[in-house]
Short mmCIF file of C-alpha atoms in Angstrom, two decimals:
data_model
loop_
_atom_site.label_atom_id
_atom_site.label_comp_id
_atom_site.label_asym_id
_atom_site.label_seq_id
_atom_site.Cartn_x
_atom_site.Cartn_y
_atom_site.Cartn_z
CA UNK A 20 7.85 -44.48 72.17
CA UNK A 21 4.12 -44.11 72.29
CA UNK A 22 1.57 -43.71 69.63
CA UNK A 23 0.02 -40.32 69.28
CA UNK A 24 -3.48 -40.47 68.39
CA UNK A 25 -5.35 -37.62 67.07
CA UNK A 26 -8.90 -37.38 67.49
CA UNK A 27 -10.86 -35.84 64.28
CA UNK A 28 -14.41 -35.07 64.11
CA UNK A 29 -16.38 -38.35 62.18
CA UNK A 30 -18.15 -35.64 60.65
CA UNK A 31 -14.85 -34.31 58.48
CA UNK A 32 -12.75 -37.07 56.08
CA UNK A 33 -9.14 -36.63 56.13
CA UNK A 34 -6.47 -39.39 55.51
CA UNK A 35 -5.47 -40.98 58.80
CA UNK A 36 -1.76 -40.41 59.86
CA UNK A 37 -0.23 -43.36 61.41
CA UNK A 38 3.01 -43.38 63.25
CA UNK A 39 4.81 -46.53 63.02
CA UNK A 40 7.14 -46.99 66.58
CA UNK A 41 9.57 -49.15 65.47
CA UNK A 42 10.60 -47.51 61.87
CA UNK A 43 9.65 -43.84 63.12
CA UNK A 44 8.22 -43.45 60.09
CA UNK A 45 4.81 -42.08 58.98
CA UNK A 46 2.66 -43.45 56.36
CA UNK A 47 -0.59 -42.20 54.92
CA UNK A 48 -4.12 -43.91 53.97
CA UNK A 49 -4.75 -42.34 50.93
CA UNK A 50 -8.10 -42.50 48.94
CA UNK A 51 -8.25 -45.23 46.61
CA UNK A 52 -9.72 -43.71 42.85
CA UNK A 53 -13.11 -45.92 42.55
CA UNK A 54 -12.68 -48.44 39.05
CA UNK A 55 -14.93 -48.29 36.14
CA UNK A 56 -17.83 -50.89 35.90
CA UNK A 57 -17.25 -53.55 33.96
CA UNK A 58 -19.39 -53.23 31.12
CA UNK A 59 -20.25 -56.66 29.48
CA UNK A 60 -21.70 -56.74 25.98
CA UNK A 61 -25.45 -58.53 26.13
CA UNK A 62 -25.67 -61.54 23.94
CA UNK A 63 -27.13 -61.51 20.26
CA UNK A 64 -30.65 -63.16 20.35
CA UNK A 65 -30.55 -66.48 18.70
CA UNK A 66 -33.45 -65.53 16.36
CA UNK A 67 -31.58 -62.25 15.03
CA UNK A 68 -28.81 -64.16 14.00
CA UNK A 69 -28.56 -64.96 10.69
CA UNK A 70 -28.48 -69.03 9.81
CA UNK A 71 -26.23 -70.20 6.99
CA UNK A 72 -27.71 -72.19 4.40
CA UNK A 73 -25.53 -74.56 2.63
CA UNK A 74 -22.43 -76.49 2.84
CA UNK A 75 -19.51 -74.93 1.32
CA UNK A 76 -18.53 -71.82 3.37
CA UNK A 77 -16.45 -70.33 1.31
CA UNK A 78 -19.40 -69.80 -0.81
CA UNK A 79 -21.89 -68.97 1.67
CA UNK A 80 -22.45 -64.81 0.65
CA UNK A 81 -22.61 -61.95 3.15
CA UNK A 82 -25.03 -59.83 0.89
CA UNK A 83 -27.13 -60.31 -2.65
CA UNK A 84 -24.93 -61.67 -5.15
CA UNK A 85 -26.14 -62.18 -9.09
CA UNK A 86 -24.79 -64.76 -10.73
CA UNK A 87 -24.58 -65.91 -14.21
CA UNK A 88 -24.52 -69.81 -15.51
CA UNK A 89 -24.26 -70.01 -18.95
CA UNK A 90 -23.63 -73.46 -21.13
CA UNK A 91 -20.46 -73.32 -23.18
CA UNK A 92 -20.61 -72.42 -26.81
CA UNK A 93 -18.06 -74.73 -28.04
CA UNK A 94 -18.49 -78.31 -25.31
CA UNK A 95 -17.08 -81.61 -26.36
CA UNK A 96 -19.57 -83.07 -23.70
CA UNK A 97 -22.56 -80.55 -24.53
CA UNK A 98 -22.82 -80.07 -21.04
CA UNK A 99 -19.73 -77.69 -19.72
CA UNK A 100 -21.19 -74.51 -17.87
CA UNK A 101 -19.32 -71.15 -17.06
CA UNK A 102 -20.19 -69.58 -13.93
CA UNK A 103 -19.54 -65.95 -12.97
CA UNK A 104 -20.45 -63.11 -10.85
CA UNK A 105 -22.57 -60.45 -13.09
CA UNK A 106 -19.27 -58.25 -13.57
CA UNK A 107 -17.46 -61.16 -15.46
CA UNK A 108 -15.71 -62.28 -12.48
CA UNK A 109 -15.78 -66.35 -12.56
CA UNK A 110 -16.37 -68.54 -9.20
CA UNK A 111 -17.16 -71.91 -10.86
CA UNK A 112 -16.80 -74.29 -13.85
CA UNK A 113 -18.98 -77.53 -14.81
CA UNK A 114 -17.93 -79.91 -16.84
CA UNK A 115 -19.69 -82.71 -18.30
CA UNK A 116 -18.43 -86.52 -18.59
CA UNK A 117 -18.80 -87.60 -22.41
CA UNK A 118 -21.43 -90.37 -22.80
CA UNK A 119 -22.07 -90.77 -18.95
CA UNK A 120 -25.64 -92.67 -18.55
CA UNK A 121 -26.08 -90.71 -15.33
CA UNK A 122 -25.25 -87.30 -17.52
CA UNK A 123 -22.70 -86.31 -14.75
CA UNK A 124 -21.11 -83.37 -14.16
CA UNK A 125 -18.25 -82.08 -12.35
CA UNK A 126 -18.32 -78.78 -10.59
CA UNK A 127 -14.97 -77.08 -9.58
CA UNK A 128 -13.52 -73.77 -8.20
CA UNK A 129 -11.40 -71.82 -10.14
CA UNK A 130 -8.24 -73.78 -8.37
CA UNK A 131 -9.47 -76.64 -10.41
CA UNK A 132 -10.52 -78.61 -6.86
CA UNK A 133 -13.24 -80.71 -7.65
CA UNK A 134 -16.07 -79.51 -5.35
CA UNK A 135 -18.99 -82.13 -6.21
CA UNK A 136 -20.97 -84.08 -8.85
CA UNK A 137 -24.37 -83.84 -10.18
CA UNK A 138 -25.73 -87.36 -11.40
CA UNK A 139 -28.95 -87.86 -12.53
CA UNK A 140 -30.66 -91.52 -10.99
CA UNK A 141 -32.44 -93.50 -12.51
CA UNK A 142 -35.22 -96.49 -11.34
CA UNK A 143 -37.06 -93.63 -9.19
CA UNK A 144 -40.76 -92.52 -10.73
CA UNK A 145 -40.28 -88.93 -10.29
CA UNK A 146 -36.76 -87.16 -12.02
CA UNK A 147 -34.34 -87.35 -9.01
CA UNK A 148 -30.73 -85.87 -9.31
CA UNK A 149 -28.06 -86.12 -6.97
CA UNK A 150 -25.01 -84.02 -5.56
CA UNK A 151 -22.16 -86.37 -4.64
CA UNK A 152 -18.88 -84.91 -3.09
CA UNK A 153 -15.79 -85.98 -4.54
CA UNK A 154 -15.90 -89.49 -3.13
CA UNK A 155 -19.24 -90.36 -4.24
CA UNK A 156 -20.90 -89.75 -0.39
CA UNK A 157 -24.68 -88.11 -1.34
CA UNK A 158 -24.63 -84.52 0.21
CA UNK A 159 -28.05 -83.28 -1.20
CA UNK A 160 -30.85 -84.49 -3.60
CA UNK A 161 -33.44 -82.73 -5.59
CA UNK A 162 -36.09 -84.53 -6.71
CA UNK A 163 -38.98 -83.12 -8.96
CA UNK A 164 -42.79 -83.52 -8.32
CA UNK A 165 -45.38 -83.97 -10.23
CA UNK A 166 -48.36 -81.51 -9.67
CA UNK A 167 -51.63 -80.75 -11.24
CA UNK A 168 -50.76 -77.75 -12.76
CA UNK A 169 -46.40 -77.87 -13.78
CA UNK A 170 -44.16 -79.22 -11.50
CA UNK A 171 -42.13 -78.45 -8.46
CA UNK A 172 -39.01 -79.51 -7.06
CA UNK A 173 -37.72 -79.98 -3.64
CA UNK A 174 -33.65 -80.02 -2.27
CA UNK A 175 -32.88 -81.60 0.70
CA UNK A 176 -30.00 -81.70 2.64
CA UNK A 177 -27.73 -80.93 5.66
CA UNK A 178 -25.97 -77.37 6.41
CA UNK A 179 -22.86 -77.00 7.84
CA UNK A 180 -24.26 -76.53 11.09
CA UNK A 181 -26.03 -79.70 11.14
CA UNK A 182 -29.88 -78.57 10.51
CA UNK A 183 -31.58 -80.61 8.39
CA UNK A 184 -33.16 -78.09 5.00
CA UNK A 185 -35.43 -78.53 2.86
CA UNK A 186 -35.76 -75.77 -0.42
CA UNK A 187 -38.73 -75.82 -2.53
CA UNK A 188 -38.37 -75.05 -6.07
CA UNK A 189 -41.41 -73.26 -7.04
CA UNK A 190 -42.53 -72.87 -10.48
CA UNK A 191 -43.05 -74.73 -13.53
CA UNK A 192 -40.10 -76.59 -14.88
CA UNK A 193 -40.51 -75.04 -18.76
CA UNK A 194 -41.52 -71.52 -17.00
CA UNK A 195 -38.46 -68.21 -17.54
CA UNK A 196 -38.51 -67.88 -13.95
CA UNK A 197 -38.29 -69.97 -10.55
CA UNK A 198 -37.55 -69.16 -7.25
CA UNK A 199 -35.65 -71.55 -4.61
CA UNK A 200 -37.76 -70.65 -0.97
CA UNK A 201 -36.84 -72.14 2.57
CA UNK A 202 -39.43 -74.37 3.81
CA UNK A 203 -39.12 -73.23 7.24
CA UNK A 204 -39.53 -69.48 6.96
CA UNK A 205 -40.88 -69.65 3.19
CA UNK A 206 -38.28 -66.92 2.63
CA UNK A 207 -36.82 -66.86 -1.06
CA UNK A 208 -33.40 -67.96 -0.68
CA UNK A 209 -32.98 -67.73 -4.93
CA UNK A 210 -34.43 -67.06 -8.23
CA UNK A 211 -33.75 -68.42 -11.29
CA UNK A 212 -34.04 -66.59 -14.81
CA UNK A 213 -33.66 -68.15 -17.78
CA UNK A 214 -32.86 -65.34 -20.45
CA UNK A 215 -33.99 -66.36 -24.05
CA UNK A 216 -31.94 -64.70 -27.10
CA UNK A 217 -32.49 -65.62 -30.73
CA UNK A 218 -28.74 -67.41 -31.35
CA UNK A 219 -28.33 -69.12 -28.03
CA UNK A 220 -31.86 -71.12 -29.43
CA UNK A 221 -30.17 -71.68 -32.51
CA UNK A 222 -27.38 -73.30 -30.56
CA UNK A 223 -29.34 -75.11 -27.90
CA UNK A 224 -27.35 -73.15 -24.65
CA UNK A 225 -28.92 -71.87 -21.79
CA UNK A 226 -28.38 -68.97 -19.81
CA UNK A 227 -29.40 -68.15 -16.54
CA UNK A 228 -29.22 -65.26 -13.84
CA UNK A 229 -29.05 -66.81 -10.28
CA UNK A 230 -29.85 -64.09 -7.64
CA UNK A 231 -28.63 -65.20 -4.09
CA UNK A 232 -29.69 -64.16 -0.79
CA UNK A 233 -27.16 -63.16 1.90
CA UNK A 234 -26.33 -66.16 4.13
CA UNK A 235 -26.81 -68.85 1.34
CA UNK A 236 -24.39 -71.37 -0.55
CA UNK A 237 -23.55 -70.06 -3.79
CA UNK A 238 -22.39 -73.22 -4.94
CA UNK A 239 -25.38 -75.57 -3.89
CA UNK A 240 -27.79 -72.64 -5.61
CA UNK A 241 -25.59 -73.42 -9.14
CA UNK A 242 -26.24 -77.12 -8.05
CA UNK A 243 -30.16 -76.46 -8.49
CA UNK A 244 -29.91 -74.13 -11.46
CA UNK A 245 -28.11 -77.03 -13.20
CA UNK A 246 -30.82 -79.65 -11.95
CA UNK A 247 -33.28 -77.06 -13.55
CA UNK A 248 -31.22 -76.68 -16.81
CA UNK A 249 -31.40 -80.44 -16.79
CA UNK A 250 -35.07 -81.02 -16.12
CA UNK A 251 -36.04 -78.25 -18.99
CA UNK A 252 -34.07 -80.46 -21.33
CA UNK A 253 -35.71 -83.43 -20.52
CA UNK A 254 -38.76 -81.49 -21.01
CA UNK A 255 -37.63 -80.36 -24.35
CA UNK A 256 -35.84 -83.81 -25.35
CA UNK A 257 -33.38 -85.57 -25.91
CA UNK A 258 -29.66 -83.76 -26.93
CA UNK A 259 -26.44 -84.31 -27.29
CA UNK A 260 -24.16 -86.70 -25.22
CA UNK A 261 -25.96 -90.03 -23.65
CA UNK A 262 -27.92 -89.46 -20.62
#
């Protein structure tokens, strides 16, 4: 059997009958629905992405968070802090070691995991504090400077992603206020508050507001507030356990 061809204007589309001579059967070509595009999502500019500062991620904050580090009332050491969000919620706890020269002190979460230690050096002309992970491995230092007019302190250290920071503590060490600023952008990454009432200067505690900026370790900003709790002391003289 032959194949019958039909012969259709090119000007008109129709689907092409084909008659198959062995099977007898006929099949149609028929128009094949076109597929979407593939739509691929453009990349996020490196320079709108926000970097993390700091070390512990868990404590690394999507937005503006207030905190509120306050020295115990009643401290065997004298140097125990409470650490909580600004509704009461609390995040951290420092304790102090009783009659440690280096006036160490532990900071844990709320698990009790110890998270690091802050140790104050000595043998080093300008007051130098570090923060030592739970085997004793140096993870940042702040060291204060001495300026013509107050004093300023500056944290360095390594973030999570590797970059190397440096935060500049700007403001006099005896002043109610300081604020923690990046030294790369020079955008405030903190601010410190010291809040004065008439019976916590009766009973030598401190308490501070810590505002921190999204994308920033909450933990490592309590690290500095502490270093500035401890400096003002210094300033102030000596109290309670060793140092």
């Amino acid at each position: 059997m032959g194949i019958f061809r039909c012969l259709i204007p090119a000007s008109e589309e129709f689907p092409v009958a084909v008659i198959n001579p062995s099977m007898h059967v006929a099949t149609m070509a028929l128009p094949q629905t076109p597929q979407p595009p593939l739509i691929v999502e453009p990349p996020i500019p490196a320079g709108l992405t926000l970097h993390q500062i700091g070390i512990f991620l868990a404590y690394i904050t999507s937005r503006t968070e207030t905190l509120i580090v306050k020295e115990k009332g009643l401290s065997f050491s004298g140097d125990d802090f409470e650490v909580c969000h600004a509704n009461g919620f609390p995040i951290l706890k420092v304790e102090g070691v009783v009659m440690s020269l280096s006036g160490r002190k532990r900071v844990y979460d709320m698990r009790e995991n110890h998270l690091f230690s802050i140790v104050k050096e000595h043998f080093h002309i300008h007051t130098t504090y570090a923060v030592e992970d739970p085997q004793g491995a140096r993870i940042m230092t702040v060291r204060n400077c001495l300026q013509l007019f107050g004093s300023r302190a500056t944290a360095t250290f390594n973030s999570i992603d590797g970059s190397a920071e440096i935060l500049k503590m700007k403001g006099n060490w005896l002043d109610r206020r300081a604020d923690i600023v990046a030294k790369t952008t020079d955008n405030v990454v903190a601010c410190i508050d010291r809040k004065f009432r008439a019976r916590d200067l009766l009973l030598g505690k401190q308490k501070y507001t810590l505002e921190v900026a999204p994308g920033v370790d909450m933990a490592l900003m309590v690290a500095m507030c502490i270093c500035f709790d401890e400096k003002n002391n210094e300033n102030r003289g000596p109290r309670g356990a060793a140092a």
